[in-house]
Tab-separated table of C-alpha atoms in Angstrom:
chain	number	residue	atom	x	y	z
A	1	MET	CA	-7.612	9.084	4.780
A	2	ASN	CA	-5.208	7.096	6.934
A	3	VAL	CA	-3.470	4.119	5.413
A	4	ARG	CA	-1.778	1.573	7.627
A	5	THR	CA	1.498	0.151	6.317
A	6	ARG	CA	4.001	-2.214	7.815
A	7	GLU	CA	6.936	-0.298	6.543
A	8	TRP	CA	6.008	3.341	7.122
A	9	GLY	CA	3.365	3.161	9.863
A	10	THR	CA	0.134	5.092	9.280
A	11	LEU	CA	0.252	7.435	6.307
A	12	GLU	CA	-2.119	10.316	5.682
A	13	VAL	CA	-3.170	10.035	2.094
A	14	GLY	CA	-5.227	12.566	0.155
A	15	GLU	CA	-8.175	11.498	-1.993
A	16	GLU	CA	-6.202	12.502	-5.102
A	17	ARG	CA	-3.687	9.724	-4.350
A	18	LEU	CA	-6.223	6.913	-4.134
A	19	VAL	CA	-6.299	4.203	-6.823
A	20	HIS	CA	-9.118	1.812	-7.461
A	21	CYS	CA	-8.338	-1.494	-9.250
A	22	PRO	CA	-11.714	-3.198	-9.660
A	23	GLU	CA	-10.014	-6.357	-10.923
A	24	GLY	CA	-7.009	-6.227	-8.632
A	25	LEU	CA	-3.583	-6.983	-9.917
A	26	LEU	CA	-2.550	-10.412	-11.310
A	27	GLY	CA	-1.929	-12.627	-8.324
A	28	PHE	CA	-3.499	-10.081	-5.967
A	29	GLU	CA	-7.052	-10.127	-7.321
A	30	GLU	CA	-8.568	-9.712	-3.888
A	31	LEU	CA	-6.981	-6.307	-3.242
A	32	ARG	CA	-8.801	-3.512	-4.979
A	33	ARG	CA	-8.024	-0.273	-3.177
A	34	PHE	CA	-4.613	1.332	-3.130
A	35	ALA	CA	-2.855	4.577	-2.511
A	36	LEU	CA	-0.022	5.947	-4.575
A	37	VAL	CA	2.538	7.031	-2.089
A	38	GLU	CA	5.744	8.986	-2.550
A	39	ILE	CA	8.380	8.236	0.054
A	40	GLU	CA	11.041	10.909	0.048
A	41	ASP	CA	14.108	8.739	-0.038
A	42	CYS	CA	12.637	6.279	-2.582
A	43	ARG	CA	12.240	8.852	-5.351
A	44	PRO	CA	12.002	8.449	-8.320
A	45	PHE	CA	10.069	5.311	-7.430
A	46	VAL	CA	6.595	5.462	-5.951
A	47	TRP	CA	4.797	2.848	-3.926
A	48	LEU	CA	1.368	1.451	-4.678
A	49	VAL	CA	0.236	0.634	-1.176
A	50	SER	CA	-2.705	-1.583	-0.416
A	51	ILE	CA	-5.321	0.035	1.736
A	52	GLU	CA	-6.795	-3.317	2.571
A	53	ASP	CA	-3.631	-5.217	3.506
A	54	PRO	CA	-0.797	-3.307	5.316
A	55	GLU	CA	1.662	-6.048	4.338
A	56	VAL	CA	1.343	-5.465	0.573
A	57	SER	CA	2.850	-2.683	-1.477
A	58	PHE	CA	4.432	-2.531	-4.925
A	59	PRO	CA	7.237	-0.262	-6.084
A	60	LEU	CA	6.358	1.424	-9.340
A	61	ALA	CA	8.302	3.587	-11.731
A	62	ASP	CA	7.905	5.831	-14.697
A	63	PRO	CA	8.540	3.573	-17.746
A	64	ARG	CA	10.866	6.145	-19.234
A	65	PHE	CA	13.527	5.126	-16.755
A	66	PHE	CA	13.572	1.729	-18.406
A	67	GLN	CA	12.790	2.407	-22.052
A	68	GLU	CA	14.904	4.985	-23.683
A	69	ASP	CA	13.077	5.186	-26.944
A	70	GLY	CA	9.705	5.843	-25.383
A	71	TYR	CA	7.064	3.427	-24.351
A	72	GLY	CA	3.632	3.037	-25.708
A	73	VAL	CA	0.715	1.109	-24.312
A	74	HIS	CA	-2.092	0.105	-26.578
A	75	LEU	CA	-5.412	0.171	-24.739
A	76	SER	CA	-8.105	-2.143	-25.990
A	77	PRO	CA	-11.754	-1.092	-26.000
A	78	THR	CA	-12.172	-3.249	-22.883
A	79	ASP	CA	-9.333	-1.438	-21.139
A	80	GLU	CA	-10.899	1.932	-22.021
A	81	GLN	CA	-14.224	0.778	-20.781
A	82	ARG	CA	-12.858	-0.561	-17.509
A	83	LEU	CA	-10.939	2.662	-16.908
A	84	ASP	CA	-14.032	4.681	-17.877
A	85	LEU	CA	-11.787	6.552	-20.253
A	86	ARG	CA	-13.416	9.462	-22.037
A	87	ALA	CA	-12.251	12.127	-24.420
A	88	GLY	CA	-10.081	14.587	-22.598
A	89	ASP	CA	-9.065	12.151	-19.834
A	90	SER	CA	-5.398	11.658	-19.177
A	91	VAL	CA	-3.818	8.439	-18.109
A	92	ALA	CA	-0.690	7.741	-16.057
A	93	VAL	CA	1.349	4.686	-16.861
A	94	PHE	CA	3.504	2.897	-14.294
A	95	VAL	CA	5.655	-0.159	-14.513
A	96	VAL	CA	6.047	-2.619	-11.645
A	97	VAL	CA	9.595	-2.762	-10.230
A	98	THR	CA	11.374	-5.743	-8.847
A	99	ILE	CA	14.966	-6.206	-7.758
A	100	ASP	CA	17.013	-8.802	-9.582
A	101	PRO	CA	20.155	-10.008	-7.765
A	102	HIS	CA	22.229	-9.613	-10.955
A	103	ARG	CA	20.617	-6.741	-12.764
A	104	GLY	CA	19.529	-4.459	-9.959
A	105	ALA	CA	16.124	-2.814	-10.240
A	106	THR	CA	14.161	-4.116	-13.209
A	107	ALA	CA	10.725	-3.254	-14.470
A	108	ASN	CA	8.021	-5.315	-15.984
A	109	MET	CA	7.434	-3.615	-19.319
A	110	ARG	CA	4.901	-6.292	-20.390
A	111	GLY	CA	2.384	-5.639	-17.628
A	112	PRO	CA	2.094	-1.922	-17.000
A	113	ILE	CA	-0.510	-0.382	-14.679
A	114	VAL	CA	-2.605	2.281	-16.386
A	115	LEU	CA	-4.419	4.838	-14.275
A	116	ASN	CA	-7.134	7.163	-15.426
A	117	THR	CA	-6.271	10.270	-13.401
A	118	ARG	CA	-9.859	11.554	-13.521
A	119	THR	CA	-11.664	8.420	-12.270
A	120	ARG	CA	-8.679	7.020	-10.369
A	121	LEU	CA	-9.540	3.671	-11.922
A	122	ALA	CA	-6.561	1.511	-12.732
A	123	ARG	CA	-5.888	-1.681	-14.567
A	124	GLN	CA	-2.870	-3.878	-15.241
A	125	VAL	CA	-2.770	-4.491	-18.950
A	126	ILE	CA	-0.734	-6.887	-21.040
A	127	THR	CA	1.403	-5.310	-23.730
A	128	TYR	CA	3.454	-6.634	-26.611
A	129	GLY	CA	6.267	-4.851	-28.351
A	130	ALA	CA	9.599	-5.593	-29.817
A	131	GLY	CA	12.224	-5.621	-27.127
A	132	LEU	CA	9.850	-5.316	-24.187
A	133	THR	CA	10.757	-7.702	-21.382
A	134	LEU	CA	9.429	-8.611	-17.973
A	135	ARG	CA	12.707	-7.640	-16.355
A	136	GLN	CA	14.001	-4.611	-18.115
A	137	PRO	CA	17.003	-3.105	-16.306
A	138	ILE	CA	17.023	0.580	-15.543
A	139	ARG	CA	18.504	2.537	-18.393
A	140	SER	CA	21.127	4.904	-17.162
A	141	ASN	CA	23.943	7.008	-18.475
A	142	GLN	CA	26.266	4.955	-16.404
A	143	GLU	CA	28.091	2.067	-17.954
A	144	THR	CA	26.596	-0.629	-15.730
A	145	PRO	CA	23.109	-1.085	-14.385
A	146	ILE	CA	22.524	0.491	-11.031
A	147	ARG	CA	22.802	-2.220	-8.405
A	148	ALA	CA	21.936	-2.134	-4.781
A	149	ALA	CA	24.765	-2.590	-2.314
A	150	GLN	CA	24.629	-5.715	-0.195
A	151	PRO	CA	21.451	-5.885	1.763
A	152	ALA	CA	21.849	-4.246	5.111
A	153	ALA	CA	21.937	-6.659	8.009
A	154	THR	CA	19.348	-4.632	9.870
A	155	ARG	CA	16.322	-2.923	8.361
A	156	ALA	CA	16.033	0.781	8.961
B	1	MET	CA	-14.350	-28.995	-20.040
B	2	LEU	CA	-15.524	-29.445	-23.607
B	3	ILE	CA	-13.197	-31.590	-25.611
B	4	LEU	CA	-13.309	-31.434	-29.445
B	5	THR	CA	-11.118	-33.187	-31.966
B	6	ARG	CA	-10.257	-31.127	-35.067
B	7	LYS	CA	-8.241	-31.715	-38.213
B	8	LEU	CA	-5.857	-29.377	-39.983
B	9	GLY	CA	-7.740	-26.467	-41.511
B	10	GLU	CA	-10.859	-27.021	-39.431
B	11	ASN	CA	-12.280	-24.411	-37.120
B	12	ILE	CA	-13.885	-23.915	-33.764
B	13	ARG	CA	-16.299	-21.118	-33.062
B	14	ILE	CA	-16.720	-19.596	-29.626
B	15	GLY	CA	-19.820	-17.488	-29.511
B	16	ASP	CA	-20.595	-15.558	-32.649
B	17	ASP	CA	-17.401	-13.574	-32.806
B	18	VAL	CA	-14.459	-15.863	-32.127
B	19	LYS	CA	-13.068	-18.292	-34.638
B	20	ILE	CA	-10.094	-20.537	-34.084
B	21	THR	CA	-8.457	-22.283	-37.046
B	22	ILE	CA	-5.963	-25.167	-36.867
B	23	LEU	CA	-3.291	-23.847	-39.232
B	24	ASP	CA	-0.527	-26.359	-38.726
B	25	ILE	CA	0.315	-29.464	-36.749
B	26	LYS	CA	3.934	-30.426	-36.459
B	27	GLY	CA	5.491	-32.726	-33.884
B	28	GLY	CA	4.110	-31.654	-30.522
B	29	GLN	CA	3.096	-28.205	-31.706
B	30	VAL	CA	-0.160	-26.831	-33.032
B	31	LYS	CA	-0.363	-23.487	-34.764
B	32	LEU	CA	-3.675	-21.734	-34.194
B	33	GLY	CA	-5.169	-18.834	-36.021
B	34	ILE	CA	-7.468	-16.792	-33.810
B	35	GLU	CA	-9.954	-14.268	-35.093
B	36	ALA	CA	-11.646	-12.263	-32.420
B	37	PRO	CA	-13.114	-8.747	-32.062
B	38	PRO	CA	-10.874	-6.147	-30.454
B	39	HIS	CA	-12.656	-6.161	-27.090
B	40	ILE	CA	-11.610	-9.785	-26.548
B	41	SER	CA	-7.995	-10.052	-25.425
B	42	VAL	CA	-6.045	-13.098	-26.516
B	43	HIS	CA	-2.849	-14.005	-24.723
B	44	ARG	CA	-0.716	-17.050	-24.073
B	45	GLU	CA	-1.406	-18.404	-20.616
B	46	GLU	CA	2.256	-18.080	-19.675
B	47	ILE	CA	2.205	-14.288	-19.796
B	48	TYR	CA	-0.404	-14.155	-17.052
B	49	GLU	CA	1.742	-16.488	-14.917
B	50	ARG	CA	4.867	-14.446	-15.536
B	51	ILE	CA	3.217	-11.150	-14.689
B	52	ARG	CA	1.740	-12.757	-11.579
B	53	GLU	CA	5.245	-13.841	-10.613
B	54	GLU	CA	6.701	-10.362	-11.176
B	55	ASN	CA	3.889	-8.807	-9.121
B	56	ARG	CA	4.635	-11.265	-6.319
B	57	ARG	CA	8.359	-10.470	-6.468
B	58	ALA	CA	7.590	-6.724	-6.518
B	59	SER	CA	5.472	-7.085	-3.341
B	60	GLU	CA	8.543	-8.547	-1.619
B	61	VAL	CA	11.025	-5.816	-2.569
B	62	PRO	CA	12.636	-4.621	0.666
B	63	PRO	CA	12.167	-0.844	0.874
B	64	GLN	CA	15.707	-0.495	2.135
B	65	LEU	CA	17.111	-2.030	-1.079
B	66	LEU	CA	14.958	0.214	-3.239
B	67	ARG	CA	16.137	3.216	-1.252
B	68	GLU	CA	19.745	2.390	-2.085
B	69	ILE	CA	18.973	2.041	-5.783
B	70	ALA	CA	16.947	5.230	-5.722
B	71	GLY	CA	19.802	7.026	-3.987
B	72	ALA	CA	22.218	5.910	-6.715
B	73	MET	CA	19.760	7.106	-9.402
B	74	ARG	CA	19.449	10.541	-7.824
B	75	ALA	CA	23.178	10.975	-7.330
B	76	PRO	CA	24.655	13.449	-9.801
B	77	LYS	CA	26.183	11.682	-12.724
B	78	LYS	CA	29.857	12.067	-13.305
B	79	GLN	CA	30.820	13.986	-16.378
B	80	ARG	CA	32.727	11.806	-18.758
B	81	PRO	CA	34.789	13.104	-21.649
B	82	ARG	CA	33.023	12.454	-24.879
B	83	ALA	CA	34.764	11.352	-28.039
B	84	HIS	CA	33.756	13.206	-31.191
């Protein structure tokens, strides 16, 4: 299907990239249908693009970029039910990325988005865990967190 | 809103499954014990607000900035001598 976006124009998105969030995301409860889009020069990040509002998209990342020692999400029976999770299903876990002026890209490790790859149902869940923060900087082999250069004066 | 007054050690029941106990009252703080079945999630209100705020900030990330960070992540890392 075609998905209109402000940033990338109209994108052709296959069914296998669609994501349905029946409850929306916190603060964006009215948006339910999304597409998971890979933009070549944004790898390893992916974008969760709203199908209903071309102005809204969220950068997501694999939690392993932010949590060296692995990252576990405990799903409650309600989570499993909402995702229609059955034996044999696999889930994909994403963390929502923001950019902090001092710490560069950070991820919200406390509110991951869990996707059932069979049903394409997704839900933002709340997690607890020692050391998990809402703004976890990217882990990297470099000495300092990766920071963006000064914002360009003009948008590409 | 239903308003109830409770003393230390007293409980409130919500439905058949949820029980809230006043465990401690000190200064301006109340410590609550909450017993609820696993399908009922219990969180502090602030966590919802903070996640909402992070989602809002994420929706405002300029793709150009993310591109720069992504580019730096993909760049080959410099080999550094390792001490043994």
